[in-house]
């Protein structure tokens, strides 16, 4: 076992990953308060460490959703960052150079995986609706046009095959428990999904579940736009009186 010398052994490690050639290891880390982020690339043959990306922010104290991965063909790094406000994907080819946006808009990326063989970046995002966690992809080699893989609104949790030819995902929404689905990926466009499991017992459909609605309102503190989810009883009347649970 060869131990890597870290610049600050007490820094939190958010992610680490080997390059395709298995010689370079990226380590995405920060201080305890998540204020100073560094992505360091370790060359295990030369025993060197290079700061590929660094960023310092004023805030901190909350768990960030940072991650990074090697770009297709090991052409630098794909970095998930919130340094411009929204969590989005960026490409950095060489250490220290400015980040190039890969995704952008008033929505956020939650996580991603890189299909190195076919040059796709698959990611989970709320691009269509603030409450959704849909699966999307874009081609790293031919441009940044986003292709939506999944369809129905809801939350998707994917597991990709090693070749990224297939994906299995669990899907659920406000009135549907998680179910397992399979979908063929391959070249665009992706295929239709196929349901694999049927978990609820027959009596599940006999219940009258609450209606769900989403609202947007401004904070009374600093006028920040906030989002809320409201569960309404069946046969809800706008002028009626109902107990409220927050």
mmCIF file with all atom_site columns, N, CA and C in Angstrom, residues 179-222:
data_model
loop_
_atom_site.group_PDB
_atom_site.id
_atom_site.type_symbol
_atom_site.label_atom_id
_atom_site.label_alt_id
_atom_site.label_comp_id
_atom_site.label_asym_id
_atom_site.label_entity_id
_atom_site.label_seq_id
_atom_site.pdbx_PDB_ins_code
_atom_site.Cartn_x
_atom_site.Cartn_y
_atom_site.Cartn_z
_atom_site.occupancy
_atom_site.B_iso_or_equiv
_atom_site.pdbx_formal_charge
_atom_site.auth_seq_id
_atom_site.auth_comp_id
_atom_site.auth_asym_id
_atom_site.auth_atom_id
_atom_site.pdbx_PDB_model_num
ATOM 1   N N  . UNK A 1 179 ? -41.000 2.123  -7.814  1.00 0.00 ? 179 UNK A N  1
ATOM 2   C CA . UNK A 1 179 ? -41.026 0.927  -8.646  1.00 0.00 ? 179 UNK A CA 1
ATOM 3   C C  . UNK A 1 179 ? -39.752 0.900  -9.487  1.00 0.00 ? 179 UNK A C  1
ATOM 4   N N  . UNK A 1 180 ? -39.362 -0.300 -9.900  1.00 0.00 ? 180 UNK A N  1
ATOM 5   C CA . UNK A 1 180 ? -38.139 -0.479 -10.680 1.00 0.00 ? 180 UNK A CA 1
ATOM 6   C C  . UNK A 1 180 ? -38.467 -0.560 -12.165 1.00 0.00 ? 180 UNK A C  1
ATOM 7   N N  . UNK A 1 181 ? -37.657 0.158  -12.980 1.00 0.00 ? 181 UNK A N  1
ATOM 8   C CA . UNK A 1 181 ? -37.843 0.188  -14.427 1.00 0.00 ? 181 UNK A CA 1
ATOM 9   C C  . UNK A 1 181 ? -36.508 -0.090 -15.119 1.00 0.00 ? 181 UNK A C  1
ATOM 10  N N  . UNK A 1 182 ? -36.600 -0.532 -16.378 1.00 0.00 ? 182 UNK A N  1
ATOM 11  C CA . UNK A 1 182 ? -35.422 -0.759 -17.208 1.00 0.00 ? 182 UNK A CA 1
ATOM 12  C C  . UNK A 1 182 ? -35.595 0.025  -18.506 1.00 0.00 ? 182 UNK A C  1
ATOM 13  N N  . UNK A 1 183 ? -34.472 0.576  -19.001 1.00 0.00 ? 183 UNK A N  1
ATOM 14  C CA . UNK A 1 183 ? -34.529 1.346  -20.235 1.00 0.00 ? 183 UNK A CA 1
ATOM 15  C C  . UNK A 1 183 ? -33.239 1.155  -21.017 1.00 0.00 ? 183 UNK A C  1
ATOM 16  N N  . UNK A 1 184 ? -33.369 0.999  -22.335 1.00 0.00 ? 184 UNK A N  1
ATOM 17  C CA . UNK A 1 184 ? -32.208 0.900  -23.218 1.00 0.00 ? 184 UNK A CA 1
ATOM 18  C C  . UNK A 1 184 ? -31.766 2.313  -23.570 1.00 0.00 ? 184 UNK A C  1
ATOM 19  N N  . UNK A 1 185 ? -30.470 2.560  -23.500 1.00 0.00 ? 185 UNK A N  1
ATOM 20  C CA . UNK A 1 185 ? -29.932 3.891  -23.797 1.00 0.00 ? 185 UNK A CA 1
ATOM 21  C C  . UNK A 1 185 ? -29.341 3.910  -25.202 1.00 0.00 ? 185 UNK A C  1
ATOM 22  N N  . UNK A 1 186 ? -28.039 3.646  -25.345 1.00 0.00 ? 186 UNK A N  1
ATOM 23  C CA . UNK A 1 186 ? -27.424 3.631  -26.662 1.00 0.00 ? 186 UNK A CA 1
ATOM 24  C C  . UNK A 1 186 ? -27.472 5.000  -27.310 1.00 0.00 ? 186 UNK A C  1
ATOM 25  N N  . UNK A 1 187 ? -27.506 5.018  -28.631 1.00 0.00 ? 187 UNK A N  1
ATOM 26  C CA . UNK A 1 187 ? -27.515 6.273  -29.377 1.00 0.00 ? 187 UNK A CA 1
ATOM 27  C C  . UNK A 1 187 ? -28.867 6.964  -29.236 1.00 0.00 ? 187 UNK A C  1
ATOM 28  N N  . UNK A 1 188 ? -28.864 8.275  -29.503 1.00 0.00 ? 188 UNK A N  1
ATOM 29  C CA . UNK A 1 188 ? -30.097 9.057  -29.398 1.00 0.00 ? 188 UNK A CA 1
ATOM 30  C C  . UNK A 1 188 ? -31.074 8.657  -30.504 1.00 0.00 ? 188 UNK A C  1
ATOM 31  N N  . UNK A 1 189 ? -32.382 8.693  -30.219 1.00 0.00 ? 189 UNK A N  1
ATOM 32  C CA . UNK A 1 189 ? -32.940 8.920  -28.889 1.00 0.00 ? 189 UNK A CA 1
ATOM 33  C C  . UNK A 1 189 ? -32.972 7.636  -28.065 1.00 0.00 ? 189 UNK A C  1
ATOM 34  N N  . UNK A 1 190 ? -33.033 7.795  -26.745 1.00 0.00 ? 190 UNK A N  1
ATOM 35  C CA . UNK A 1 190 ? -33.093 6.632  -25.866 1.00 0.00 ? 190 UNK A CA 1
ATOM 36  C C  . UNK A 1 190 ? -34.423 5.909  -26.035 1.00 0.00 ? 190 UNK A C  1
ATOM 37  N N  . UNK A 1 191 ? -34.432 4.621  -25.691 1.00 0.00 ? 191 UNK A N  1
ATOM 38  C CA . UNK A 1 191 ? -35.640 3.823  -25.855 1.00 0.00 ? 191 UNK A CA 1
ATOM 39  C C  . UNK A 1 191 ? -36.667 4.094  -24.772 1.00 0.00 ? 191 UNK A C  1
ATOM 40  N N  . UNK A 1 192 ? -37.822 3.411  -24.884 1.00 0.00 ? 192 UNK A N  1
ATOM 41  C CA . UNK A 1 192 ? -38.874 3.531  -23.897 1.00 0.00 ? 192 UNK A CA 1
ATOM 42  C C  . UNK A 1 192 ? -38.554 2.672  -22.677 1.00 0.00 ? 192 UNK A C  1
ATOM 43  N N  . UNK A 1 193 ? -39.000 3.117  -21.508 1.00 0.00 ? 193 UNK A N  1
ATOM 44  C CA . UNK A 1 193 ? -38.757 2.359  -20.284 1.00 0.00 ? 193 UNK A CA 1
ATOM 45  C C  . UNK A 1 193 ? -39.752 1.203  -20.154 1.00 0.00 ? 193 UNK A C  1
ATOM 46  N N  . UNK A 1 194 ? -39.320 0.177  -19.441 1.00 0.00 ? 194 UNK A N  1
ATOM 47  C CA . UNK A 1 194 ? -40.159 -1.005 -19.195 1.00 0.00 ? 194 UNK A CA 1
ATOM 48  C C  . UNK A 1 194 ? -40.253 -1.245 -17.694 1.00 0.00 ? 194 UNK A C  1
ATOM 49  N N  . UNK A 1 195 ? -41.461 -1.337 -17.188 1.00 0.00 ? 195 UNK A N  1
ATOM 50  C CA . UNK A 1 195 ? -41.661 -1.548 -15.757 1.00 0.00 ? 195 UNK A CA 1
ATOM 51  C C  . UNK A 1 195 ? -41.305 -2.980 -15.391 1.00 0.00 ? 195 UNK A C  1
ATOM 52  N N  . UNK A 1 196 ? -40.537 -3.139 -14.312 1.00 0.00 ? 196 UNK A N  1
ATOM 53  C CA . UNK A 1 196 ? -40.065 -4.454 -13.887 1.00 0.00 ? 196 UNK A CA 1
ATOM 54  C C  . UNK A 1 196 ? -40.832 -4.957 -12.673 1.00 0.00 ? 196 UNK A C  1
ATOM 55  N N  . UNK A 1 197 ? -41.134 -4.098 -11.712 1.00 0.00 ? 197 UNK A N  1
ATOM 56  C CA . UNK A 1 197 ? -41.799 -4.519 -10.476 1.00 0.00 ? 197 UNK A CA 1
ATOM 57  C C  . UNK A 1 197 ? -43.176 -3.889 -10.350 1.00 0.00 ? 197 UNK A C  1
ATOM 58  N N  . UNK A 1 198 ? -44.028 -4.536 -9.564  1.00 0.00 ? 198 UNK A N  1
ATOM 59  C CA . UNK A 1 198 ? -45.344 -4.006 -9.198  1.00 0.00 ? 198 UNK A CA 1
ATOM 60  C C  . UNK A 1 198 ? -45.526 -4.280 -7.713  1.00 0.00 ? 198 UNK A C  1
ATOM 61  N N  . UNK A 1 199 ? -45.098 -3.310 -6.912  1.00 0.00 ? 199 UNK A N  1
ATOM 62  C CA . UNK A 1 199 ? -44.989 -3.536 -5.475  1.00 0.00 ? 199 UNK A CA 1
ATOM 63  C C  . UNK A 1 199 ? -46.282 -3.416 -4.685  1.00 0.00 ? 199 UNK A C  1
ATOM 64  N N  . UNK A 1 200 ? -47.153 -2.413 -4.929  1.00 0.00 ? 200 UNK A N  1
ATOM 65  C CA . UNK A 1 200 ? -48.316 -2.236 -4.052  1.00 0.00 ? 200 UNK A CA 1
ATOM 66  C C  . UNK A 1 200 ? -49.265 -3.427 -4.087  1.00 0.00 ? 200 UNK A C  1
ATOM 67  N N  . UNK A 1 201 ? -49.817 -3.724 -2.939  1.00 0.00 ? 201 UNK A N  1
ATOM 68  C CA . UNK A 1 201 ? -50.892 -4.720 -2.884  1.00 0.00 ? 201 UNK A CA 1
ATOM 69  C C  . UNK A 1 201 ? -52.145 -4.145 -3.543  1.00 0.00 ? 201 UNK A C  1
ATOM 70  N N  . UNK A 1 202 ? -53.097 -5.016 -3.817  1.00 0.00 ? 202 UNK A N  1
ATOM 71  C CA . UNK A 1 202 ? -54.297 -4.590 -4.524  1.00 0.00 ? 202 UNK A CA 1
ATOM 72  C C  . UNK A 1 202 ? -55.066 -3.501 -3.788  1.00 0.00 ? 202 UNK A C  1
ATOM 73  N N  . UNK A 1 203 ? -55.021 -3.529 -2.437  1.00 0.00 ? 203 UNK A N  1
ATOM 74  C CA . UNK A 1 203 ? -55.816 -2.566 -1.688  1.00 0.00 ? 203 UNK A CA 1
ATOM 75  C C  . UNK A 1 203 ? -55.200 -1.165 -1.707  1.00 0.00 ? 203 UNK A C  1
ATOM 76  N N  . UNK A 1 204 ? -53.972 -1.018 -2.228  1.00 0.00 ? 204 UNK A N  1
ATOM 77  C CA . UNK A 1 204 ? -53.342 0.299  -2.267  1.00 0.00 ? 204 UNK A CA 1
ATOM 78  C C  . UNK A 1 204 ? -54.179 1.283  -3.079  1.00 0.00 ? 204 UNK A C  1
ATOM 79  N N  . UNK A 1 205 ? -54.723 0.824  -4.195  1.00 0.00 ? 205 UNK A N  1
ATOM 80  C CA . UNK A 1 205 ? -55.513 1.694  -5.046  1.00 0.00 ? 205 UNK A CA 1
ATOM 81  C C  . UNK A 1 205 ? -56.874 2.040  -4.485  1.00 0.00 ? 205 UNK A C  1
ATOM 82  N N  . UNK A 1 206 ? -57.278 1.399  -3.386  1.00 0.00 ? 206 UNK A N  1
ATOM 83  C CA . UNK A 1 206 ? -58.577 1.678  -2.800  1.00 0.00 ? 206 UNK A CA 1
ATOM 84  C C  . UNK A 1 206 ? -58.558 2.912  -1.892  1.00 0.00 ? 206 UNK A C  1
ATOM 85  N N  . UNK A 1 207 ? -57.365 3.355  -1.520  1.00 0.00 ? 207 UNK A N  1
ATOM 86  C CA . UNK A 1 207 ? -57.263 4.536  -0.669  1.00 0.00 ? 207 UNK A CA 1
ATOM 87  C C  . UNK A 1 207 ? -57.373 5.807  -1.509  1.00 0.00 ? 207 UNK A C  1
ATOM 88  N N  . UNK A 1 208 ? -57.987 6.825  -0.923  1.00 0.00 ? 208 UNK A N  1
ATOM 89  C CA . UNK A 1 208 ? -58.051 8.130  -1.563  1.00 0.00 ? 208 UNK A CA 1
ATOM 90  C C  . UNK A 1 208 ? -56.915 8.982  -1.005  1.00 0.00 ? 208 UNK A C  1
ATOM 91  N N  . UNK A 1 209 ? -55.835 9.079  -1.774  1.00 0.00 ? 209 UNK A N  1
ATOM 92  C CA . UNK A 1 209 ? -54.667 9.816  -1.322  1.00 0.00 ? 209 UNK A CA 1
ATOM 93  C C  . UNK A 1 209 ? -54.865 11.315 -1.521  1.00 0.00 ? 209 UNK A C  1
ATOM 94  N N  . UNK A 1 210 ? -54.133 12.093 -0.756  1.00 0.00 ? 210 UNK A N  1
ATOM 95  C CA . UNK A 1 210 ? -54.264 13.544 -0.807  1.00 0.00 ? 210 UNK A CA 1
ATOM 96  C C  . UNK A 1 210 ? -53.820 14.088 -2.158  1.00 0.00 ? 210 UNK A C  1
ATOM 97  N N  . UNK A 1 211 ? -54.471 15.171 -2.575  1.00 0.00 ? 211 UNK A N  1
ATOM 98  C CA . UNK A 1 211 ? -54.021 15.886 -3.766  1.00 0.00 ? 211 UNK A CA 1
ATOM 99  C C  . UNK A 1 211 ? -52.807 16.741 -3.400  1.00 0.00 ? 211 UNK A C  1
ATOM 100 N N  . UNK A 1 212 ? -51.866 16.851 -4.318  1.00 0.00 ? 212 UNK A N  1
ATOM 101 C CA . UNK A 1 212 ? -50.630 17.588 -4.058  1.00 0.00 ? 212 UNK A CA 1
ATOM 102 C C  . UNK A 1 212 ? -50.536 18.759 -5.023  1.00 0.00 ? 212 UNK A C  1
ATOM 103 N N  . UNK A 1 213 ? -50.153 19.907 -4.471  1.00 0.00 ? 213 UNK A N  1
ATOM 104 C CA . UNK A 1 213 ? -49.973 21.096 -5.288  1.00 0.00 ? 213 UNK A CA 1
ATOM 105 C C  . UNK A 1 213 ? -48.666 21.765 -4.882  1.00 0.00 ? 213 UNK A C  1
ATOM 106 N N  . UNK A 1 214 ? -48.057 22.483 -5.809  1.00 0.00 ? 214 UNK A N  1
ATOM 107 C CA . UNK A 1 214 ? -46.796 23.185 -5.554  1.00 0.00 ? 214 UNK A CA 1
ATOM 108 C C  . UNK A 1 214 ? -47.010 24.676 -5.699  1.00 0.00 ? 214 UNK A C  1
ATOM 109 N N  . UNK A 1 215 ? -46.429 25.442 -4.778  1.00 0.00 ? 215 UNK A N  1
ATOM 110 C CA . UNK A 1 215 ? -46.584 26.890 -4.788  1.00 0.00 ? 215 UNK A CA 1
ATOM 111 C C  . UNK A 1 215 ? -45.212 27.546 -4.691  1.00 0.00 ? 215 UNK A C  1
ATOM 112 N N  . UNK A 1 216 ? -45.149 28.787 -5.139  1.00 0.00 ? 216 UNK A N  1
ATOM 113 C CA . UNK A 1 216 ? -43.948 29.608 -5.024  1.00 0.00 ? 216 UNK A CA 1
ATOM 114 C C  . UNK A 1 216 ? -44.319 30.900 -4.318  1.00 0.00 ? 216 UNK A C  1
ATOM 115 N N  . UNK A 1 217 ? -43.527 31.295 -3.333  1.00 0.00 ? 217 UNK A N  1
ATOM 116 C CA . UNK A 1 217 ? -43.808 32.514 -2.575  1.00 0.00 ? 217 UNK A CA 1
ATOM 117 C C  . UNK A 1 217 ? -42.486 33.144 -2.162  1.00 0.00 ? 217 UNK A C  1
ATOM 118 N N  . UNK A 1 218 ? -42.533 34.409 -1.760  1.00 0.00 ? 218 UNK A N  1
ATOM 119 C CA . UNK A 1 218 ? -41.342 35.144 -1.374  1.00 0.00 ? 218 UNK A CA 1
ATOM 120 C C  . UNK A 1 218 ? -41.165 35.142 0.139   1.00 0.00 ? 218 UNK A C  1
ATOM 121 N N  . UNK A 1 219 ? -39.937 35.020 0.573   1.00 0.00 ? 219 UNK A N  1
ATOM 122 C CA . UNK A 1 219 ? -39.614 35.033 1.993   1.00 0.00 ? 219 UNK A CA 1
ATOM 123 C C  . UNK A 1 219 ? -39.923 36.401 2.593   1.00 0.00 ? 219 UNK A C  1
ATOM 124 N N  . UNK A 1 220 ? -40.475 36.412 3.808   1.00 0.00 ? 220 UNK A N  1
ATOM 125 C CA . UNK A 1 220 ? -40.747 37.672 4.485   1.00 0.00 ? 220 UNK A CA 1
ATOM 126 C C  . UNK A 1 220 ? -39.478 38.289 5.068   1.00 0.00 ? 220 UNK A C  1
ATOM 127 N N  . UNK A 1 221 ? -38.358 37.518 5.036   1.00 0.00 ? 221 UNK A N  1
ATOM 128 C CA . UNK A 1 221 ? -37.101 38.005 5.602   1.00 0.00 ? 221 UNK A CA 1
ATOM 129 C C  . UNK A 1 221 ? -36.301 38.797 4.579   1.00 0.00 ? 221 UNK A C  1
ATOM 130 N N  . UNK A 1 222 ? -36.031 38.157 3.411   1.00 0.00 ? 222 UNK A N  1
ATOM 131 C CA . UNK A 1 222 ? -35.193 38.814 2.406   1.00 0.00 ? 222 UNK A CA 1
ATOM 132 C C  . UNK A 1 222 ? -35.772 38.746 1.002   1.00 0.00 ? 222 UNK A C  1
#
